[in-house]
């Protein structure tokens, strides 16, 4: 399962990249707005750090305008992926750009038929939003299961990018179902290597080691 970070914050991206296991980045207009920076400049900064796919979302809502808006974004770096909404115009723009060899991430996917059509249109990624479905009292993970089965049934190559991740359990479930990619907020990425028993166990190992060193009249560990 590939790991993307879901943020436009360059410090978070650098820290996640330094962990050595980051495969890509997703941004959206809300995340960029939170940073208060120039969108194109920030994309350039991100692409200087991360060589895997970096999703850049258009804010136009009609086919021609979406394709036009995508042009300068594509020029920023080879690894830019154009992010489009899962609407009829988005679907048409997905087909236009994919036919030209541009990689597209179809976002705001909330039901399996949107995913079926964007795969037919040649999308590189589809982004089902798990957390936002959970937020309205439905089961976001059921959508991941449906997409996995539909894509496997027909051999679609579009990658399932599980988005709107809220907590580590979402990631465990995505991995068990077989989502291709997860895009994860920095806070949840940090939680992925945490367990209180790891901290407790490590502290006990180090304390026991220090006891041994003291008994042998040597310096304690880490001194
Ligand atoms: C995905 O590409 C989106 O940016 C993101 O996962 C949305 O998540 P949210 O529901 O936490 O805003």
PDB file of C-alpha atoms and ligand atoms in Angstrom:
ATOM      1  CA  UNK A   1       0.000   0.000   0.000  1.00  0.00           C
ATOM      2  CA  UNK A   2       1.461   3.348  -1.005  1.00  0.00           C
ATOM      3  CA  UNK A   3       1.496   6.219   1.489  1.00  0.00           C
ATOM      4  CA  UNK A   4       0.746   9.811   0.491  1.00  0.00           C
ATOM      5  CA  UNK A   5       0.543  12.773   2.852  1.00  0.00           C
ATOM      6  CA  UNK A   6      -2.609  14.901   2.680  1.00  0.00           C
ATOM      7  CA  UNK A   7      -1.398  18.445   3.307  1.00  0.00           C
ATOM      8  CA  UNK A   8      -0.009  21.596   1.689  1.00  0.00           C
ATOM      9  CA  UNK A   9       2.226  22.315   4.687  1.00  0.00           C
ATOM     10  CA  UNK A  10       5.837  22.082   3.525  1.00  0.00           C
ATOM     11  CA  UNK A  11       7.273  21.351   6.994  1.00  0.00           C
ATOM     12  CA  UNK A  12       4.924  18.396   7.431  1.00  0.00           C
ATOM     13  CA  UNK A  13       5.826  17.168   3.939  1.00  0.00           C
ATOM     14  CA  UNK A  14       9.560  17.415   4.705  1.00  0.00           C
ATOM     15  CA  UNK A  15       9.159  15.570   8.015  1.00  0.00           C
ATOM     16  CA  UNK A  16       7.098  12.789   6.424  1.00  0.00           C
ATOM     17  CA  UNK A  17       9.578  12.566   3.530  1.00  0.00           C
ATOM     18  CA  UNK A  18      12.451  12.233   6.031  1.00  0.00           C
ATOM     19  CA  UNK A  19      10.783   9.096   7.419  1.00  0.00           C
ATOM     20  CA  UNK A  20      11.780   7.449   4.123  1.00  0.00           C
ATOM     21  CA  UNK A  21       8.435   5.828   3.317  1.00  0.00           C
ATOM     22  CA  UNK A  22       6.481   8.633   1.635  1.00  0.00           C
ATOM     23  CA  UNK A  23       5.243   7.897  -1.909  1.00  0.00           C
ATOM     24  CA  UNK A  24       3.332  11.068  -2.816  1.00  0.00           C
ATOM     25  CA  UNK A  25       1.302  14.122  -1.764  1.00  0.00           C
ATOM     26  CA  UNK A  26      -2.297  15.259  -2.142  1.00  0.00           C
ATOM     27  CA  UNK A  27      -3.407  18.853  -1.763  1.00  0.00           C
ATOM     28  CA  UNK A  28      -6.833  20.450  -2.109  1.00  0.00           C
ATOM     29  CA  UNK A  29      -8.047  24.065  -2.198  1.00  0.00           C
ATOM     30  CA  UNK A  30      -8.949  24.035   1.516  1.00  0.00           C
ATOM     31  CA  UNK A  31      -5.506  22.742   2.529  1.00  0.00           C
ATOM     32  CA  UNK A  32      -3.746  25.348   0.334  1.00  0.00           C
ATOM     33  CA  UNK A  33      -5.998  28.132   1.650  1.00  0.00           C
ATOM     34  CA  UNK A  34      -4.997  27.192   5.227  1.00  0.00           C
ATOM     35  CA  UNK A  35      -1.334  27.822   4.319  1.00  0.00           C
ATOM     36  CA  UNK A  36      -2.020  31.278   2.795  1.00  0.00           C
ATOM     37  CA  UNK A  37       0.659  30.784   0.105  1.00  0.00           C
ATOM     38  CA  UNK A  38       0.825  31.041  -3.687  1.00  0.00           C
ATOM     39  CA  UNK A  39      -0.470  27.724  -5.035  1.00  0.00           C
ATOM     40  CA  UNK A  40       1.992  27.325  -7.893  1.00  0.00           C
ATOM     41  CA  UNK A  41       5.007  28.295  -5.752  1.00  0.00           C
ATOM     42  CA  UNK A  42       3.984  25.808  -3.086  1.00  0.00           C
ATOM     43  CA  UNK A  43       3.525  23.036  -5.662  1.00  0.00           C
ATOM     44  CA  UNK A  44       7.041  23.743  -6.937  1.00  0.00           C
ATOM     45  CA  UNK A  45       8.410  23.525  -3.392  1.00  0.00           C
ATOM     46  CA  UNK A  46       6.591  20.245  -2.807  1.00  0.00           C
ATOM     47  CA  UNK A  47       7.832  18.742  -6.078  1.00  0.00           C
ATOM     48  CA  UNK A  48      11.411  19.702  -5.151  1.00  0.00           C
ATOM     49  CA  UNK A  49      11.056  17.485  -2.056  1.00  0.00           C
ATOM     50  CA  UNK A  50       8.824  14.624  -3.218  1.00  0.00           C
ATOM     51  CA  UNK A  51       9.444  12.854  -6.524  1.00  0.00           C
ATOM     52  CA  UNK A  52       6.277  10.711  -6.402  1.00  0.00           C
ATOM     53  CA  UNK A  53       2.809  11.878  -7.550  1.00  0.00           C
ATOM     54  CA  UNK A  54       1.738  15.325  -6.251  1.00  0.00           C
ATOM     55  CA  UNK A  55      -1.970  16.074  -6.742  1.00  0.00           C
ATOM     56  CA  UNK A  56      -2.942  19.636  -7.682  1.00  0.00           C
ATOM     57  CA  UNK A  57      -6.657  20.384  -7.787  1.00  0.00           C
ATOM     58  CA  UNK A  58      -8.376  22.708 -10.260  1.00  0.00           C
ATOM     59  CA  UNK A  59     -11.132  25.027  -9.053  1.00  0.00           C
ATOM     60  CA  UNK A  60     -12.930  25.400 -12.386  1.00  0.00           C
ATOM     61  CA  UNK A  61     -16.127  23.430 -12.727  1.00  0.00           C
ATOM     62  CA  UNK A  62     -16.600  23.208 -16.501  1.00  0.00           C
ATOM     63  CA  UNK A  63     -14.723  20.972 -18.928  1.00  0.00           C
ATOM     64  CA  UNK A  64     -12.905  23.572 -21.046  1.00  0.00           C
ATOM     65  CA  UNK A  65     -11.937  25.703 -18.056  1.00  0.00           C
ATOM     66  CA  UNK A  66     -10.683  22.642 -16.135  1.00  0.00           C
ATOM     67  CA  UNK A  67      -8.462  21.589 -19.028  1.00  0.00           C
ATOM     68  CA  UNK A  68      -7.187  25.159 -19.436  1.00  0.00           C
ATOM     69  CA  UNK A  69      -6.486  25.469 -15.704  1.00  0.00           C
ATOM     70  CA  UNK A  70      -4.591  22.181 -15.754  1.00  0.00           C
ATOM     71  CA  UNK A  71      -2.077  23.439 -18.375  1.00  0.00           C
ATOM     72  CA  UNK A  72       0.178  25.617 -16.154  1.00  0.00           C
ATOM     73  CA  UNK A  73      -0.064  23.088 -13.325  1.00  0.00           C
ATOM     74  CA  UNK A  74       1.266  20.311 -15.568  1.00  0.00           C
ATOM     75  CA  UNK A  75       4.242  22.537 -16.466  1.00  0.00           C
ATOM     76  CA  UNK A  76       5.375  22.825 -12.830  1.00  0.00           C
ATOM     77  CA  UNK A  77       6.912  19.325 -12.684  1.00  0.00           C
ATOM     78  CA  UNK A  78       6.666  15.893 -14.294  1.00  0.00           C
ATOM     79  CA  UNK A  79       5.118  14.379 -11.168  1.00  0.00           C
ATOM     80  CA  UNK A  80       2.104  16.716 -10.983  1.00  0.00           C
ATOM     81  CA  UNK A  81      -1.225  14.843 -11.068  1.00  0.00           C
ATOM     82  CA  UNK A  82      -4.286  16.901 -11.975  1.00  0.00           C
ATOM     83  CA  UNK A  83      -7.070  16.556  -9.441  1.00  0.00           C
ATOM     84  CA  UNK A  84     -10.617  16.942 -10.749  1.00  0.00           C
ATOM     85  CA  UNK A  85     -14.004  16.648  -9.040  1.00  0.00           C
ATOM     86  CA  UNK A  86     -16.127  13.553  -9.731  1.00  0.00           C
ATOM     87  CA  UNK A  87     -18.793  15.430 -11.719  1.00  0.00           C
ATOM     88  CA  UNK A  88     -19.880  15.000 -15.358  1.00  0.00           C
ATOM     89  CA  UNK A  89     -17.576  17.844 -16.443  1.00  0.00           C
ATOM     90  CA  UNK A  90     -14.813  16.364 -14.317  1.00  0.00           C
ATOM     91  CA  UNK A  91     -15.347  13.012 -16.025  1.00  0.00           C
ATOM     92  CA  UNK A  92     -15.105  14.620 -19.470  1.00  0.00           C
ATOM     93  CA  UNK A  93     -11.960  16.531 -18.479  1.00  0.00           C
ATOM     94  CA  UNK A  94     -10.528  13.296 -17.078  1.00  0.00           C
ATOM     95  CA  UNK A  95     -11.007  11.634 -20.464  1.00  0.00           C
ATOM     96  CA  UNK A  96      -9.505  14.605 -22.354  1.00  0.00           C
ATOM     97  CA  UNK A  97      -6.424  14.843 -20.120  1.00  0.00           C
ATOM     98  CA  UNK A  98      -5.908  11.080 -19.716  1.00  0.00           C
ATOM     99  CA  UNK A  99      -6.058  10.599 -23.504  1.00  0.00           C
ATOM    100  CA  UNK A 100      -3.201  13.149 -23.696  1.00  0.00           C
ATOM    101  CA  UNK A 101      -1.159  11.141 -21.187  1.00  0.00           C
ATOM    102  CA  UNK A 102      -1.777  13.483 -18.235  1.00  0.00           C
ATOM    103  CA  UNK A 103      -2.253  11.681 -14.915  1.00  0.00           C
ATOM    104  CA  UNK A 104      -5.573  12.508 -13.241  1.00  0.00           C
ATOM    105  CA  UNK A 105      -6.842  12.032  -9.679  1.00  0.00           C
ATOM    106  CA  UNK A 106     -10.650  12.032  -9.525  1.00  0.00           C
ATOM    107  CA  UNK A 107     -11.585  13.441  -6.135  1.00  0.00           C
ATOM    108  CA  UNK A 108     -14.771  13.744  -4.038  1.00  0.00           C
ATOM    109  CA  UNK A 109     -15.843  10.181  -4.896  1.00  0.00           C
ATOM    110  CA  UNK A 110     -18.697   9.086  -2.649  1.00  0.00           C
ATOM    111  CA  UNK A 111     -20.332   6.203  -4.506  1.00  0.00           C
ATOM    112  CA  UNK A 112     -19.158   3.223  -6.598  1.00  0.00           C
ATOM    113  CA  UNK A 113     -20.622   4.311  -9.942  1.00  0.00           C
ATOM    114  CA  UNK A 114     -18.544   7.487  -9.934  1.00  0.00           C
ATOM    115  CA  UNK A 115     -15.504   5.244  -9.513  1.00  0.00           C
ATOM    116  CA  UNK A 116     -16.631   2.928 -12.318  1.00  0.00           C
ATOM    117  CA  UNK A 117     -16.997   5.796 -14.801  1.00  0.00           C
ATOM    118  CA  UNK A 118     -13.766   7.582 -13.925  1.00  0.00           C
ATOM    119  CA  UNK A 119     -11.890   4.288 -14.385  1.00  0.00           C
ATOM    120  CA  UNK A 120     -13.459   3.954 -17.847  1.00  0.00           C
ATOM    121  CA  UNK A 121     -12.319   7.534 -18.560  1.00  0.00           C
ATOM    122  CA  UNK A 122      -8.711   6.546 -17.769  1.00  0.00           C
ATOM    123  CA  UNK A 123      -8.182   8.105 -14.337  1.00  0.00           C
ATOM    124  CA  UNK A 124      -4.805   7.352 -12.744  1.00  0.00           C
ATOM    125  CA  UNK A 125      -6.275   7.669  -9.223  1.00  0.00           C
ATOM    126  CA  UNK A 126      -9.750   7.753  -7.711  1.00  0.00           C
ATOM    127  CA  UNK A 127     -10.216   9.295  -4.260  1.00  0.00           C
ATOM    128  CA  UNK A 128     -13.083   7.850  -2.188  1.00  0.00           C
ATOM    129  CA  UNK A 129     -13.574   9.996   0.937  1.00  0.00           C
ATOM    130  CA  UNK A 130     -13.957   7.587   3.868  1.00  0.00           C
ATOM    131  CA  UNK A 131     -14.125  10.021   6.789  1.00  0.00           C
ATOM    132  CA  UNK A 132     -16.742  12.298   5.268  1.00  0.00           C
ATOM    133  CA  UNK A 133     -19.021   9.275   4.674  1.00  0.00           C
ATOM    134  CA  UNK A 134     -18.494   8.145   8.291  1.00  0.00           C
ATOM    135  CA  UNK A 135     -19.296  11.727   9.363  1.00  0.00           C
ATOM    136  CA  UNK A 136     -22.848  11.443   7.992  1.00  0.00           C
ATOM    137  CA  UNK A 137     -23.452   8.127   9.747  1.00  0.00           C
ATOM    138  CA  UNK A 138     -22.681   5.761   6.844  1.00  0.00           C
ATOM    139  CA  UNK A 139     -19.803   3.308   6.439  1.00  0.00           C
ATOM    140  CA  UNK A 140     -16.965   4.800   4.408  1.00  0.00           C
ATOM    141  CA  UNK A 141     -15.018   1.559   4.408  1.00  0.00           C
ATOM    142  CA  UNK A 142     -17.841  -0.217   2.576  1.00  0.00           C
ATOM    143  CA  UNK A 143     -17.107   2.067  -0.403  1.00  0.00           C
ATOM    144  CA  UNK A 144     -13.454   0.948  -0.445  1.00  0.00           C
ATOM    145  CA  UNK A 145     -14.610  -2.686  -0.487  1.00  0.00           C
ATOM    146  CA  UNK A 146     -17.044  -2.012  -3.349  1.00  0.00           C
ATOM    147  CA  UNK A 147     -14.394  -0.216  -5.414  1.00  0.00           C
ATOM    148  CA  UNK A 148     -11.826  -2.965  -4.844  1.00  0.00           C
ATOM    149  CA  UNK A 149     -14.272  -5.608  -6.059  1.00  0.00           C
ATOM    150  CA  UNK A 150     -15.472  -3.609  -9.085  1.00  0.00           C
ATOM    151  CA  UNK A 151     -11.948  -2.729 -10.207  1.00  0.00           C
ATOM    152  CA  UNK A 152     -10.781  -6.321  -9.745  1.00  0.00           C
ATOM    153  CA  UNK A 153     -13.843  -7.695 -11.601  1.00  0.00           C
ATOM    154  CA  UNK A 154     -12.935  -5.735 -14.738  1.00  0.00           C
ATOM    155  CA  UNK A 155      -9.177  -5.350 -14.383  1.00  0.00           C
ATOM    156  CA  UNK A 156      -9.299  -1.535 -14.213  1.00  0.00           C
ATOM    157  CA  UNK A 157      -5.845  -0.051 -13.622  1.00  0.00           C
ATOM    158  CA  UNK A 158      -7.070   3.078 -11.823  1.00  0.00           C
ATOM    159  CA  UNK A 159      -5.566   3.089  -8.332  1.00  0.00           C
ATOM    160  CA  UNK A 160      -7.860   3.349  -5.313  1.00  0.00           C
ATOM    161  CA  UNK A 161      -6.546   6.229  -3.201  1.00  0.00           C
ATOM    162  CA  UNK A 162      -8.379   6.088   0.134  1.00  0.00           C
ATOM    163  CA  UNK A 163      -8.843   9.699   1.275  1.00  0.00           C
ATOM    164  CA  UNK A 164     -10.389  11.613   4.160  1.00  0.00           C
ATOM    165  CA  UNK A 165      -8.576   9.376   6.643  1.00  0.00           C
ATOM    166  CA  UNK A 166      -9.325  10.237  10.263  1.00  0.00           C
ATOM    167  CA  UNK A 167      -7.435   7.662  12.365  1.00  0.00           C
ATOM    168  CA  UNK A 168      -5.048   4.662  12.231  1.00  0.00           C
ATOM    169  CA  UNK A 169      -7.881   2.104  12.214  1.00  0.00           C
ATOM    170  CA  UNK A 170      -8.946   3.444   8.808  1.00  0.00           C
ATOM    171  CA  UNK A 171      -5.441   2.599   7.549  1.00  0.00           C
ATOM    172  CA  UNK A 172      -5.501  -0.942   8.940  1.00  0.00           C
ATOM    173  CA  UNK A 173      -8.874  -1.573   7.301  1.00  0.00           C
ATOM    174  CA  UNK A 174      -7.707  -0.069   3.969  1.00  0.00           C
ATOM    175  CA  UNK A 175      -4.628  -2.302   4.005  1.00  0.00           C
ATOM    176  CA  UNK A 176      -6.737  -5.390   4.729  1.00  0.00           C
ATOM    177  CA  UNK A 177      -9.161  -4.594   1.909  1.00  0.00           C
ATOM    178  CA  UNK A 178      -6.319  -3.807  -0.498  1.00  0.00           C
ATOM    179  CA  UNK A 179      -6.599  -0.066  -1.218  1.00  0.00           C
ATOM    180  CA  UNK A 180      -3.672   0.793  -3.509  1.00  0.00           C
ATOM    181  CA  UNK A 181      -2.831   4.101  -1.815  1.00  0.00           C
ATOM    182  CA  UNK A 182      -3.857   6.002   1.317  1.00  0.00           C
ATOM    183  CA  UNK A 183      -3.491   9.749   1.716  1.00  0.00           C
ATOM    184  CA  UNK A 184      -3.038  10.605   5.355  1.00  0.00           C
ATOM    185  CA  UNK A 185      -2.920  13.785   7.486  1.00  0.00           C
ATOM    186  CA  UNK A 186       0.482  14.304   9.179  1.00  0.00           C
ATOM    187  CA  UNK A 187      -0.983  13.736  12.654  1.00  0.00           C
ATOM    188  CA  UNK A 188      -2.155  10.245  11.658  1.00  0.00           C
ATOM    189  CA  UNK A 189       1.169   9.462   9.917  1.00  0.00           C
ATOM    190  CA  UNK A 190       2.888  10.178  13.237  1.00  0.00           C
ATOM    191  CA  UNK A 191       0.480   7.807  15.010  1.00  0.00           C
ATOM    192  CA  UNK A 192       1.432   4.966  12.634  1.00  0.00           C
ATOM    193  CA  UNK A 193       4.652   4.155  14.514  1.00  0.00           C
ATOM    194  CA  UNK A 194       3.276   4.719  18.008  1.00  0.00           C
ATOM    195  CA  UNK A 195       2.220   2.247  20.683  1.00  0.00           C
ATOM    196  CA  UNK A 196       2.428   2.796  24.463  1.00  0.00           C
ATOM    197  CA  UNK A 197       3.787  -0.739  24.946  1.00  0.00           C
ATOM    198  CA  UNK A 198       6.651   0.055  22.538  1.00  0.00           C
ATOM    199  CA  UNK A 199       7.601   3.094  24.669  1.00  0.00           C
ATOM    200  CA  UNK A 200       7.150   1.161  27.925  1.00  0.00           C
ATOM    201  CA  UNK A 201       9.090  -1.851  26.635  1.00  0.00           C
ATOM    202  CA  UNK A 202      11.949   0.303  25.332  1.00  0.00           C
ATOM    203  CA  UNK A 203      12.207   2.202  28.639  1.00  0.00           C
ATOM    204  CA  UNK A 204      12.385  -1.119  30.528  1.00  0.00           C
ATOM    205  CA  UNK A 205      15.072  -2.520  28.169  1.00  0.00           C
ATOM    206  CA  UNK A 206      17.212   0.602  28.586  1.00  0.00           C
ATOM    207  CA  UNK A 207      16.785   0.648  32.380  1.00  0.00           C
ATOM    208  CA  UNK A 208      17.799  -3.032  32.616  1.00  0.00           C
ATOM    209  CA  UNK A 209      20.795  -2.366  30.370  1.00  0.00           C
ATOM    210  CA  UNK A 210      21.873   0.538  32.588  1.00  0.00           C
ATOM    211  CA  UNK A 211      21.632  -1.723  35.639  1.00  0.00           C
ATOM    212  CA  UNK A 212      23.991  -4.190  33.983  1.00  0.00           C
ATOM    213  CA  UNK A 213      26.461  -1.445  33.052  1.00  0.00           C
ATOM    214  CA  UNK A 214      26.389  -0.040  36.593  1.00  0.00           C
ATOM    215  CA  UNK A 215      26.911  -3.503  38.033  1.00  0.00           C
ATOM    216  CA  UNK A 216      29.944  -3.862  35.776  1.00  0.00           C
ATOM    217  CA  UNK A 217      31.131  -0.366  36.829  1.00  0.00           C
ATOM    218  CA  UNK A 218      30.690   1.065  33.333  1.00  0.00           C
ATOM    219  CA  UNK A 219      28.949   4.217  32.007  1.00  0.00           C
ATOM    220  CA  UNK A 220      25.100   3.986  31.631  1.00  0.00           C
ATOM    221  CA  UNK A 221      23.685   3.693  28.072  1.00  0.00           C
ATOM    222  CA  UNK A 222      23.386   7.012  26.220  1.00  0.00           C
ATOM    223  CA  UNK A 223      25.963   8.797  28.429  1.00  0.00           C
TER     224      UNK A 223
HETATM  225  C1  LIG B   1      -7.964  14.017  -0.499  1.00  0.00           C
HETATM  226  O1  LIG B   1      -7.241  14.156  -1.481  1.00  0.00           O
HETATM  227  C2  LIG B   1      -8.507  15.134   0.290  1.00  0.00           C
HETATM  228  O2  LIG B   1      -7.582  16.182   0.286  1.00  0.00           O
HETATM  229  C3  LIG B   1      -8.710  14.799   1.746  1.00  0.00           C
HETATM  230  O3  LIG B   1      -8.401  13.468   2.063  1.00  0.00           O
HETATM  231  C4  LIG B   1      -9.971  15.318   2.334  1.00  0.00           C
HETATM  232  O4  LIG B   1     -10.043  14.945   3.673  1.00  0.00           O
HETATM  233  P1  LIG B   1     -10.995  15.660   4.738  1.00  0.00           P
HETATM  234  O5  LIG B   1     -12.337  15.020   4.666  1.00  0.00           O
HETATM  235  O6  LIG B   1     -10.318  15.375   6.045  1.00  0.00           O
HETATM  236  O7  LIG B   1     -11.025  17.114   4.400  1.00  0.00           O
END
